[in-house]
Amino acid sequence: MSMVLERELQAGRASGPIPKHVDLLLELGELRAEKLNRVPDAVQAYESVLERDPKNPVAADRLEKLYEQLGRDRELARLLENRAEATTDGPARALQFSRVATIRANRHDIDGALAAYTAAFSADPTNRDVFTAMERVCYKAERWIAAMQLYDTAIAFVESGTSRAYRLGDLYSRRGNVLLNFLGQVDSAIEAYQKVVEVDSQPAAAVTLLDELCRQRGNWQPLILAYERRAETQRDPARKADALRQAAKLATDRAGDARESIRLNRKLLIVEPNDVMAGALLERHYEETQDRSGLIDVLKARLQHTPQGGSESVKILQKIARASEDGAKDVDSAVENYLKILELQPENRDALEALGRIYESTEQWAEFIDVTRRQIKVTTDRNVKALLYFRCGSVMEAKFAREQDAIRYYDAAIRTSSSCLPAVHGLRDLYRRREEWQRVIETLEVEIKLWQDDKERAGVFAQIGRIYDKQLGDGERAMHFYDSALRVDPDCLPANQALFEHYFDAGEWDKAQPIASALAQKAMRDGDPSTRSDFFRKRGVVARMTGDPKGAADNFIDALTLRPTNTAALDDLNTLARLQSDACDFDVAYKELDKLYKKRDDASPLLARVHVGRAALLERDGDLDQAAVLYREALDLAPGELAIVSAVVDFHSDMRRWQEAVDALERFVKSDLASAEDRLLAQMRKAGIHADCEMDPPRAIAVTASRQCRMSA
């Protein structure tokens, strides 16, 4: 039969149709293979079929089996490759190329195997068997570039979203392994492991490797960046938060980058507002850097995710309010948050105290009174409550001028705590302004009971004595309290000062003199210059009146040294110079004063008095012409000063120049510079000259009855 078929083929080879030949060859091949066991001849027949019909599936299938049977791998590979090229179905095409690759690999044709595997994987990237087989060949043959191409193709395929046949993290991990361990490309390996951390659900191994690489380089930024990118790609909030938490921890503990840590913790707090450690770290950072705005932003973010009405929300509100008040100076925000606290906890003392402080500093007095009254209701400490009453009273008095309300609050403070000195002082000062002296004394008597310090108690006794002395005119009671003050504290400055003033006003010079001596040392260093200057003037008067002209001169000069504009001291010095010119070197003193006053623009009346004093010295020495010149200059400098006019009148009177004395007084009375009281005194002096010096009573009577005198009176 075989021979028949062969002759038939030979007969029809020249003119027969190809399909007829194909059928004959197929039949002949089958006969040779199955019946005659002539496998090589069968192969020849099937090859002839494929020459005539390359896509004939029957011939290809049978030939494939025969090639395998005969071990003809090269021809089998070529056949499979041709069949694969002709196949359009991806998975089927991949299987064909995979078989080709396997055959070539077994024959140690690595390049051919890799080419076939590449074609197979390109045909069906989802075929893990192909991927694994090609990877195995690459590793065995150390074809790392081919392995990298395999990984890149698989990664691109997965990242395109077409299929999830592979774990993306696993692919990047394999890629990183090749780059690090076989190609030595550390930077690229780091990038690959970063991607593993970014996309893989279980990136622990990659983290370990990346951690070691960062440690070796001393640069933790790659791992930090990997965690940050992981947070961006993860959908699960818990994983996002964990990634940011790890990144922030690395920035703090390993990198030591505070700024980076703060940035990451801020991102973490957005994802996980209740993260206690992140919140605490950010709060501490903003407090240390005094960035109140940043602190407030963090606290507000936490507040949005905190259950309202709970103790935690109150704590956050307190922090926001405190930061707004202290650092940001945003008083409105602080008030708003403190009020929110009071809505949740109406008796919150910290909020009430803070609002009181803010309202006081911003002078919102009505609100201050309201919140302070609320403080009073929740305060149990009697001393604190008394101070709150006092604060209300002081505001009522100073800001609203409601003295009765102020008195009521002060009384409430004292009833609450009898030792509340500010309230006692408030009442005392209020009654003092109202000149209700008996009530002032009552408050001072309360104050005496409160003081334990003898100096303070003595000072209060002295105040009471001074009120009796100056305001109530009760000298006996005044002396009683002065004595009480000195019994408690013999060195009591206020009591000694008051007693000195009392004796000075009463003209009891002998009693005033030892007290003045005792006070002199303290007066040199205590008090303002004006007060000290006045004391030394009075001490000088006491010295003059007790027969110590030199001491008087020294004190008057001390008074002028402390306050050169002390007119009374200068007048007293002039009086002393006129009465006892040898008490000191007045000429030197007047020269110094002359230099001093000529440097001042407002010292004309004072310079005039210096001229008067120097004129008196010249008058004493007999130089009347020069004295007259100085008196005229003094009048020119201070025409409205009665003391100057009086000195000029005394000069003319001593020389019995009555008319010139009268003329000087008339010019003074007619000027507009003198006060009405001084003009009246000048008129009376003029009348005295007419009556006593000129012996002209009618003229004296005419002066006292004149219209000018009546107007001045």
XYZ file of C-alpha atoms in Angstrom:
713
model
C 0.000 0.000 0.000
C 2.887 2.243 0.782
C 4.321 1.612 -2.607
C 0.997 2.406 -4.251
C 0.829 5.683 -2.441
C 4.379 6.507 -3.339
C 3.741 5.813 -7.078
C 0.577 7.811 -6.952
C 2.513 10.711 -5.449
C 5.143 10.451 -8.121
C 2.510 10.299 -10.830
C 0.632 13.343 -9.582
C 3.552 15.397 -8.431
C 3.806 17.300 -11.633
C 0.179 18.098 -12.314
C -1.923 17.074 -9.322
C -3.459 19.569 -6.901
C -1.603 20.284 -3.662
C -4.468 19.224 -1.353
C -4.420 15.816 -3.026
C -0.705 15.560 -2.437
C -1.118 16.614 1.204
C -3.719 13.969 1.814
C -1.549 11.306 0.191
C 1.471 12.388 2.232
C -0.519 12.356 5.460
C -1.790 8.890 4.692
C 1.687 7.747 3.700
C 3.229 9.221 6.846
C 0.681 7.530 9.055
C 1.224 4.189 7.272
C 5.003 4.434 7.650
C 4.831 5.413 11.311
C 2.056 3.139 12.500
C 2.237 0.055 10.247
C 5.700 -0.138 8.833
C 7.639 1.321 11.775
C 9.554 3.463 9.347
C 9.661 6.561 11.588
C 12.328 8.507 9.683
C 10.359 8.004 6.456
C 7.204 9.095 8.237
C 9.021 12.246 9.375
C 10.023 12.896 5.799
C 6.411 12.549 4.680
C 5.117 14.958 7.316
C 7.875 17.450 6.551
C 6.787 17.290 2.907
C 3.246 18.120 4.028
C 4.475 21.183 5.886
C 6.488 22.255 2.881
C 3.265 22.286 0.864
C 0.995 23.430 3.736
C 3.036 25.042 6.577
C -0.030 25.486 8.779
C -1.290 21.950 8.510
C -2.130 21.031 12.125
C -2.251 17.260 11.566
C 1.213 17.116 10.101
C 2.559 19.451 12.778
C 1.078 17.419 15.623
C 2.312 14.110 14.255
C 5.704 15.501 13.384
C 6.046 16.971 16.896
C 5.490 13.537 18.424
C 7.918 11.878 16.046
C 10.636 14.504 16.746
C 10.216 13.845 20.451
C 10.331 10.094 19.809
C 13.523 10.405 17.796
C 15.085 12.966 20.170
C 15.517 15.494 17.424
C 15.350 18.560 19.749
C 16.633 21.076 17.257
C 13.957 20.203 14.684
C 11.333 20.005 17.461
C 12.271 23.460 18.728
C 12.136 24.904 15.240
C 8.742 23.263 14.699
C 7.354 24.582 17.991
C 8.720 28.035 17.295
C 7.051 28.094 13.911
C 3.811 26.908 15.422
C 4.062 29.570 18.132
C 4.684 32.277 15.576
C 1.593 31.158 13.753
C -0.544 31.124 16.916
C -2.543 34.252 17.783
C -3.898 33.109 21.134
C -1.632 34.557 23.835
C -1.665 31.732 26.401
C -1.260 29.066 23.675
C 1.516 31.045 22.044
C 3.219 31.383 25.434
C 3.076 27.634 25.996
C 4.690 26.968 22.629
C 7.510 29.435 23.228
C 7.932 28.071 26.729
C 8.485 24.567 25.313
C 10.988 25.977 22.876
C 12.779 27.716 25.737
C 12.845 24.523 27.787
C 14.312 22.539 24.903
C 16.986 25.155 24.272
C 17.809 25.429 27.939
C 18.261 21.680 28.133
C 20.607 21.935 25.174
C 22.477 24.760 27.021
C 21.413 27.278 24.436
C 20.971 30.036 27.050
C 20.547 32.872 24.600
C 17.975 30.912 22.624
C 16.181 29.864 25.790
C 16.027 33.438 27.113
C 14.790 34.698 23.750
C 12.040 32.063 23.769
C 11.105 32.788 27.377
C 10.992 36.478 26.590
C 8.649 35.794 23.679
C 6.526 33.511 25.864
C 6.280 36.083 28.668
C 5.455 38.831 26.208
C 2.662 36.649 24.814
C 1.182 35.912 28.257
C 2.589 37.977 31.159
C 0.175 36.241 33.537
C 1.899 32.866 33.117
C 3.798 32.445 36.380
C 5.369 29.196 35.191
C 7.041 31.042 32.351
C 8.152 33.814 34.750
C 9.603 31.303 37.214
C 11.325 29.238 34.538
C 12.939 32.246 32.920
C 14.012 33.642 36.291
C 15.589 30.277 37.121
C 17.562 30.265 33.873
C 18.693 33.864 34.477
C 19.955 33.081 37.956
C 21.608 29.812 36.899
C 23.354 31.454 33.977
C 23.870 34.754 35.856
C 22.134 36.707 33.140
C 21.209 39.653 35.378
C 20.307 42.069 32.629
C 17.760 39.569 31.311
C 16.428 39.103 34.833
C 16.069 42.885 35.213
C 14.181 43.036 31.902
C 11.896 40.260 33.135
C 11.169 42.142 36.357
C 10.657 45.443 34.562
C 8.175 43.836 32.164
C 6.257 42.218 35.005
C 6.250 45.440 37.040
C 4.986 47.476 34.098
C 2.302 44.865 33.482
C 1.074 44.944 37.097
C 1.299 48.730 37.426
C -0.792 49.126 34.286
C -3.637 47.546 36.215
C -4.224 44.829 33.636
C -3.709 41.955 36.037
C -2.603 41.091 39.540
C -0.821 37.896 38.691
C 2.158 39.002 40.795
C 2.651 40.901 44.040
C 4.134 44.212 43.058
C 6.136 44.355 46.244
C 7.602 40.931 45.532
C 8.690 42.025 42.061
C 10.420 45.130 43.402
C 12.024 43.034 46.118
C 13.445 40.609 43.530
C 14.623 43.534 41.441
C 16.300 45.112 44.452
C 18.027 41.856 45.287
C 19.611 41.630 41.829
C 20.618 45.288 41.853
C 22.164 45.066 45.290
C 23.764 41.635 45.395
C 24.686 40.958 41.764
C 24.946 44.277 39.958
C 26.245 46.362 42.858
C 23.925 49.264 42.024
C 23.155 50.381 45.587
C 21.257 53.562 44.718
C 18.949 51.716 42.337
C 18.540 48.916 44.884
C 17.496 51.472 47.502
C 14.875 52.843 45.109
C 13.561 49.302 44.537
C 13.319 48.562 48.248
C 11.629 51.927 48.763
C 8.945 50.765 46.329
C 8.567 47.525 48.296
C 7.934 49.513 51.477
C 5.569 51.746 49.565
C 3.341 49.081 47.989
C 3.759 45.790 49.830
C 1.373 44.720 52.562
C 4.169 43.033 54.533
C 7.337 45.037 53.863
C 9.267 43.939 56.963
C 12.090 42.246 55.037
C 12.556 45.244 52.753
C 12.503 47.568 55.745
C 15.277 45.542 57.369
C 17.426 45.716 54.238
C 16.737 49.392 53.687
C 17.441 50.096 57.348
C 20.861 48.459 57.046
C 21.673 50.350 53.848
C 20.695 53.645 55.470
C 22.771 52.803 58.517
C 25.810 52.074 56.357
C 25.448 55.381 54.565
C 24.448 57.375 57.628
C 21.470 58.730 55.727
C 17.978 57.779 56.870
C 16.092 59.894 54.380
C 15.450 57.003 51.912
C 13.638 54.942 54.555
C 11.779 57.986 55.853
C 10.687 58.835 52.312
C 9.616 55.230 51.717
C 7.360 55.274 54.761
C 5.938 58.651 53.751
C 5.123 57.358 50.250
C 3.614 54.246 51.800
C 1.287 56.493 53.782
C 0.241 58.196 50.553
C -0.586 54.924 48.772
C -2.273 53.013 51.581
C -6.048 53.151 51.753
C -6.380 51.825 55.269
C -6.178 54.777 57.725
C -4.474 52.578 60.306
C -1.710 51.666 57.859
C -1.371 55.292 56.786
C -0.969 56.362 60.396
C 1.482 53.571 61.172
C 3.661 54.488 58.179
C 3.769 58.155 59.145
C 4.425 57.199 62.737
C 7.425 55.112 61.675
C 8.716 57.901 59.429
C 8.419 60.469 62.216
C 10.138 58.134 64.671
C 13.038 57.643 62.266
C 13.351 61.387 61.731
C 13.492 61.916 65.490
C 15.498 58.942 66.753
C 17.827 58.145 63.855
C 18.126 61.218 61.649
C 17.859 63.734 64.477
C 15.989 66.062 62.128
C 13.562 67.983 64.331
C 12.051 69.946 61.462
C 11.359 66.774 59.458
C 9.920 65.113 62.545
C 7.544 68.011 63.098
C 6.430 67.963 59.463
C 5.712 64.227 59.571
C 3.955 64.405 62.910
C 1.708 67.120 61.547
C 0.755 64.833 58.655
C 0.228 62.013 61.138
C -2.066 64.150 63.252
C -4.213 64.877 60.202
C -4.618 61.142 59.576
C -4.853 60.190 63.251
C -5.916 63.238 65.299
C -5.982 61.215 68.508
C -2.350 60.133 68.351
C -1.227 61.122 71.836
C 2.507 61.014 71.219
C 2.356 63.064 68.022
C 0.111 65.620 69.661
C 2.359 65.887 72.714
C 5.494 66.207 70.585
C 4.000 68.953 68.427
C 2.678 70.817 71.447
C 6.068 70.659 73.130
C 7.822 71.813 69.962
C 5.533 74.786 69.391
C 5.765 75.769 73.033
C 9.564 75.629 72.986
C 9.756 77.633 69.759
C 6.979 79.946 70.970
C 5.051 79.316 67.785
C 1.619 79.921 69.254
C -0.144 79.892 65.897
C 1.211 76.431 65.116
C 0.248 75.222 68.583
C -3.287 76.524 68.186
C -3.662 74.838 64.786
C -2.605 71.491 66.263
C -4.952 71.847 69.207
C -7.878 72.814 66.995
C -7.277 69.766 64.812
C -7.325 67.555 67.901
C -10.452 69.260 69.179
C -12.376 68.456 65.992
C -11.903 64.742 66.627
C -12.465 64.815 70.379
C -15.905 64.028 71.859
C -17.507 67.299 72.851
C -18.393 67.939 76.458
C -15.806 65.606 77.950
C -12.896 66.483 80.170
C -10.468 66.003 77.281
C -12.214 68.622 75.143
C -12.131 71.031 78.087
C -8.379 70.504 78.469
C -7.822 71.208 74.781
C -9.988 74.333 74.939
C -7.949 75.536 77.901
C -4.728 75.042 75.981
C -6.101 76.879 72.938
C -7.332 79.748 75.060
C -4.078 79.982 76.994
C -2.000 79.961 73.811
C -4.253 82.610 72.248
C -3.932 84.793 75.303
C -0.238 84.384 76.094
C 1.590 84.099 72.810
C -0.661 84.916 69.899
C -2.217 87.885 71.683
C -5.511 86.928 70.121
C -7.709 88.066 72.960
C -10.955 87.490 71.085
C -10.060 83.856 70.427
C -9.013 83.391 74.043
C -12.294 84.821 75.317
C -14.276 82.688 72.876
C -12.621 79.486 74.063
C -12.842 80.339 77.745
C -16.559 81.000 77.281
C -16.913 77.608 75.578
C -15.325 76.045 78.643
C -17.838 77.799 80.871
C -20.666 76.488 78.713
C -19.423 72.977 79.478
C -18.302 73.655 83.045
C -19.953 76.827 84.418
C -17.844 76.709 87.584
C -14.463 76.198 85.937
C -12.237 78.414 88.074
C -9.331 78.569 85.637
C -11.589 79.886 82.878
C -13.230 82.417 85.206
C -9.867 83.626 86.451
C -8.497 83.924 82.919
C -11.535 85.868 81.711
C -11.192 88.207 84.657
C -7.569 88.782 83.765
C -8.396 89.431 80.098
C -11.332 91.731 80.813
C -9.171 93.711 83.215
C -6.291 94.069 80.753
C -8.655 95.084 77.931
C -10.634 97.392 80.220
C -13.953 95.639 79.630
C -15.111 96.606 83.077
C -18.753 95.510 82.922
C -17.689 92.043 81.780
C -14.969 92.057 84.424
C -17.489 92.719 87.183
C -19.780 89.974 85.876
C -17.096 87.298 85.678
C -15.605 88.306 89.037
C -18.998 87.924 90.687
C -19.143 84.423 89.200
C -15.702 83.759 90.634
C -16.902 84.859 94.047
C -19.727 82.306 93.941
C -17.404 79.363 93.302
C -14.551 80.466 95.582
C -14.350 78.880 99.024
C -11.094 80.395 100.254
C -12.099 83.402 102.343
C -8.951 85.396 101.634
C -9.272 84.903 97.882
C -12.969 85.731 97.969
C -12.233 88.924 99.907
C -9.707 90.008 97.276
C -12.303 89.402 94.563
C -14.769 91.633 96.396
C -12.033 94.243 96.670
C -11.312 94.098 92.938
C -14.991 94.672 92.176
C -15.001 97.597 94.567
C -11.918 99.211 93.076
C -13.403 98.952 89.562
C -16.720 100.382 90.710
C -14.874 103.268 92.306
C -12.240 104.023 89.692
C -14.010 103.128 86.439
C -17.691 103.765 87.106
C -17.399 106.410 89.880
C -20.044 104.474 91.821
C -18.701 105.097 95.278
C -21.603 103.549 97.174
C -21.257 100.309 95.226
C -17.526 100.421 95.868
C -18.129 100.847 99.599
C -20.518 97.899 99.542
C -17.905 95.665 97.897
C -15.153 96.858 100.239
C -17.369 96.133 103.236
C -18.161 92.680 101.831
C -14.446 92.012 101.455
C -13.754 93.000 105.062
C -16.705 90.955 106.327
C -15.416 87.964 104.375
C -11.872 88.373 105.670
C -11.128 91.035 108.238
C -7.451 90.834 107.277
C -8.030 92.031 103.709
C -5.734 95.066 103.748
C -6.418 96.142 100.147
C -10.111 96.534 100.983
C -9.274 98.456 104.149
C -6.992 100.736 102.143
C -9.663 101.108 99.473
C -12.199 102.290 102.032
C -9.620 104.536 103.674
C -8.661 106.264 100.429
C -12.273 106.612 99.318
C -13.290 108.241 102.607
C -10.165 110.397 102.455
C -11.191 111.766 99.048
C -14.677 112.388 100.375
C -13.113 114.074 103.435
C -15.124 111.868 105.757
C -12.340 111.995 108.301
C -14.031 110.073 111.058
C -14.582 107.146 108.728
C -10.988 107.416 107.571
C -9.934 107.108 111.191
C -12.196 104.075 111.640
C -10.528 102.284 108.726
C -7.097 103.182 110.070
C -8.031 101.765 113.466
C -8.991 98.523 111.705
C -5.664 98.576 109.903
C -3.759 98.919 113.178
C -5.228 95.612 114.331
C -4.071 93.886 111.153
C -0.436 94.895 111.200
C 2.011 92.792 113.189
C 5.037 94.850 112.245
C 5.717 97.659 114.728
C 6.930 100.056 112.056
C 3.710 99.651 110.073
C 1.513 100.035 113.162
C 3.410 103.141 114.201
C 2.939 104.592 110.726
C -0.834 104.102 110.952
C -0.924 105.749 114.407
C 0.927 108.675 112.856
C -1.654 108.931 110.052
C -4.485 109.092 112.586
C -2.627 111.740 114.544
C -2.072 113.803 111.415
C -5.796 113.705 110.565
C -6.666 114.952 114.061
C -3.959 117.588 113.720
C -4.521 118.891 110.191
C -8.107 118.017 109.284
C -9.991 117.988 112.586
C -7.912 120.575 114.444
C -7.792 118.443 117.589
C -4.224 118.918 118.748
C -4.687 116.969 121.955
C -5.922 113.843 120.166
C -3.236 114.299 117.544
C -0.521 114.311 120.223
C -2.057 111.208 121.778
C -1.684 109.260 118.534
C 1.756 110.672 117.790
C 2.854 109.493 121.224
C 1.240 106.093 120.575
C 3.211 105.791 117.354
C 6.492 106.635 119.067
C 5.806 104.235 121.925
C 5.416 101.438 119.398
C 8.420 102.545 117.323
C 10.559 105.438 118.586
C 12.174 105.723 115.149
C 8.858 105.959 113.313
C 9.581 108.390 110.526
C 5.952 109.400 109.764
C 5.280 110.052 113.464
C 8.443 112.070 113.921
C 7.719 114.009 110.735
C 4.156 114.681 111.812
C 5.292 115.726 115.295
C 7.914 117.978 113.787
C 5.294 119.564 111.509
C 2.994 120.018 114.491
C 5.639 121.772 116.580
C 6.785 123.806 113.575
C 3.266 125.038 112.801
C 2.736 125.800 116.486
C 6.040 127.675 116.678
C 7.316 125.443 119.471
C 10.888 125.674 118.257
C 12.591 124.059 121.215
C 10.457 120.936 120.851
C 10.867 120.874 117.102
C 14.679 121.180 117.244
C 15.642 117.679 118.574
C 13.141 116.003 116.291
C 14.559 117.894 113.313
C 18.051 116.719 114.222
C 16.838 113.118 114.448
C 15.116 113.344 111.078
C 17.994 115.027 109.268
C 19.965 111.871 108.463
C 16.943 110.078 107.017
C 15.886 113.164 105.117
C 19.220 113.162 103.313
C 18.422 109.849 101.625
C 14.666 109.201 101.870
C 11.838 110.851 99.959
C 11.668 112.907 96.809
C 13.878 116.010 96.400
C 10.968 118.397 96.874
C 9.935 116.892 100.224
C 13.527 116.716 101.455
C 14.156 120.315 100.388
C 11.078 121.516 102.272
C 12.216 119.654 105.399
C 15.663 121.276 105.367
C 14.091 124.707 104.919
C 11.931 124.155 107.977
C 14.889 122.767 109.898
C 16.742 125.936 108.965
C 13.898 128.055 110.334
C 13.989 126.041 113.579
C 17.762 126.514 113.795
C 17.412 130.271 113.265
C 14.662 130.506 115.845
C 16.683 128.499 118.388
C 19.801 130.645 118.004
C 21.836 128.630 115.525
C 22.306 130.968 112.544
C 25.134 128.925 111.053
C 23.013 125.762 111.193
C 20.134 127.733 109.689
C 22.311 128.879 106.788
C 23.566 125.341 106.150
C 20.026 123.973 106.084
C 18.753 126.695 103.757
C 21.641 125.991 101.380
C 20.944 122.234 101.601
C 17.313 122.914 100.755
C 18.331 124.920 97.685
C 20.840 122.253 96.654
C 18.087 119.644 96.665
C 15.591 121.903 94.912
C 17.007 125.159 93.530
C 13.485 126.433 92.799
C 12.497 126.379 96.500
C 11.462 130.034 96.695
C 10.632 129.899 100.404
C 14.121 128.590 101.227
C 15.685 131.398 99.190
C 13.516 133.985 100.979
C 14.543 132.533 104.347
C 18.204 132.652 103.283
C 17.793 136.329 102.361
C 16.136 137.049 105.694
C 19.016 135.365 107.532
C 21.581 137.258 105.442
C 19.901 140.555 106.314
C 19.592 139.794 110.029
C 22.816 137.863 110.644
C 25.196 138.397 107.781
C 28.033 136.607 109.537
C 26.174 133.279 109.746
C 28.074 132.015 106.663
C 29.867 133.213 103.564
C 26.712 134.448 101.875
C 28.639 136.078 99.070
C 29.960 132.703 97.862
C 26.522 131.125 98.205
C 24.872 133.899 96.201
C 27.480 133.690 93.448
C 26.832 129.978 93.026
C 23.084 130.555 92.947
C 23.538 133.401 90.461
C 25.419 131.076 88.074
C 22.807 128.393 88.469
C 19.782 130.598 87.865
C 21.266 132.360 84.856
C 21.347 128.995 83.095
C 17.602 128.524 83.540
C 14.884 130.149 81.452
C 12.304 130.146 84.245
C 14.468 131.488 87.062
C 13.806 135.258 86.880
C 11.961 135.430 90.260
C 14.741 133.358 91.842
C 17.517 135.454 90.322
C 15.695 138.559 91.567
C 15.843 137.152 95.116
C 19.568 136.522 94.732
C 19.984 140.182 93.756
C 18.003 141.174 96.835
C 20.221 139.046 99.057
C 23.417 140.430 97.560
C 22.012 143.967 97.796
C 21.424 143.438 101.519
C 25.078 142.435 101.938
C 26.220 145.542 100.025
C 23.869 147.671 102.095
C 25.460 146.250 105.239
C 28.910 147.107 103.876
C 27.832 150.660 103.079
C 27.811 150.379 99.294
C 24.335 151.849 98.977
C 24.643 152.851 95.332
C 25.499 149.333 94.195
C 22.784 147.988 96.486
C 20.259 150.302 94.817
C 21.355 148.995 91.400
C 20.753 145.396 92.468
C 17.368 146.262 93.929
C 16.327 147.883 90.629
C 17.526 144.838 88.679
C 15.564 142.620 91.031
C 12.393 144.628 90.399
C 12.951 144.431 86.661
C 13.296 140.652 86.882
C 10.239 140.085 89.102
C 7.942 143.112 89.165
C 5.023 141.030 90.400
C 6.787 139.464 93.413
C 5.741 140.969 96.763
C 8.910 139.713 98.449
C 11.055 141.693 96.012
C 8.976 144.855 96.363
C 9.029 144.505 100.143
C 12.842 144.289 100.129
C 13.065 147.439 97.975
C 10.604 149.237 100.258
C 12.667 148.196 103.304
C 15.793 149.590 101.615
C 14.145 152.983 100.972
C 12.569 153.039 104.406
C 15.895 152.361 106.113
C 17.223 155.411 104.269
C 14.056 157.375 105.151
C 13.180 157.750 101.487
C 9.481 157.525 102.156
C 8.295 158.807 98.811
C 10.432 156.314 96.858
C 9.102 153.511 99.036
C 5.532 154.643 98.398
C 6.195 154.948 94.655
C 7.477 151.363 94.519
C 4.356 150.122 96.285
C 2.045 152.101 94.010
C 3.706 150.677 90.885
C 3.274 147.187 92.325
C -0.411 147.741 93.143
C -1.162 149.121 89.686
C 0.533 146.237 87.850
C -1.455 143.246 86.651
C 1.270 140.815 87.649
C 0.551 140.638 91.369
C -2.240 138.667 93.005
C -5.136 140.440 94.719
C -3.904 139.272 98.119
C -0.413 140.650 97.502
C -1.822 143.958 96.256
C -3.869 144.248 99.454
C -0.761 143.642 101.558
C 1.094 146.269 99.520
C -1.709 148.780 100.153
C -1.588 148.110 103.871
C 2.203 148.583 103.858
C 1.735 151.868 102.024
C -0.831 153.029 104.589
C 1.606 152.087 107.352
C 4.335 154.255 105.825
C 1.940 157.222 105.624
C 0.812 156.764 109.185
C 3.961 155.724 111.031
C 6.770 157.178 108.969
C 5.389 160.325 107.341
C 3.019 161.010 110.255
C 0.232 161.649 107.778
C -2.876 159.796 109.092
C -5.273 161.320 106.535
C -3.245 159.860 103.690
C -3.146 156.516 105.460
C -6.906 156.568 105.912
C -7.355 157.547 102.279
C -5.308 154.536 101.193
C -7.297 152.074 103.287
C -10.541 153.585 102.043
C -9.485 153.673 98.416
C -11.309 151.721 95.712
C -8.156 149.792 94.915
C -7.866 148.631 98.501
C -11.515 147.576 98.575
C -11.153 145.732 95.272
C -8.070 143.933 96.511
C -9.869 143.010 99.695
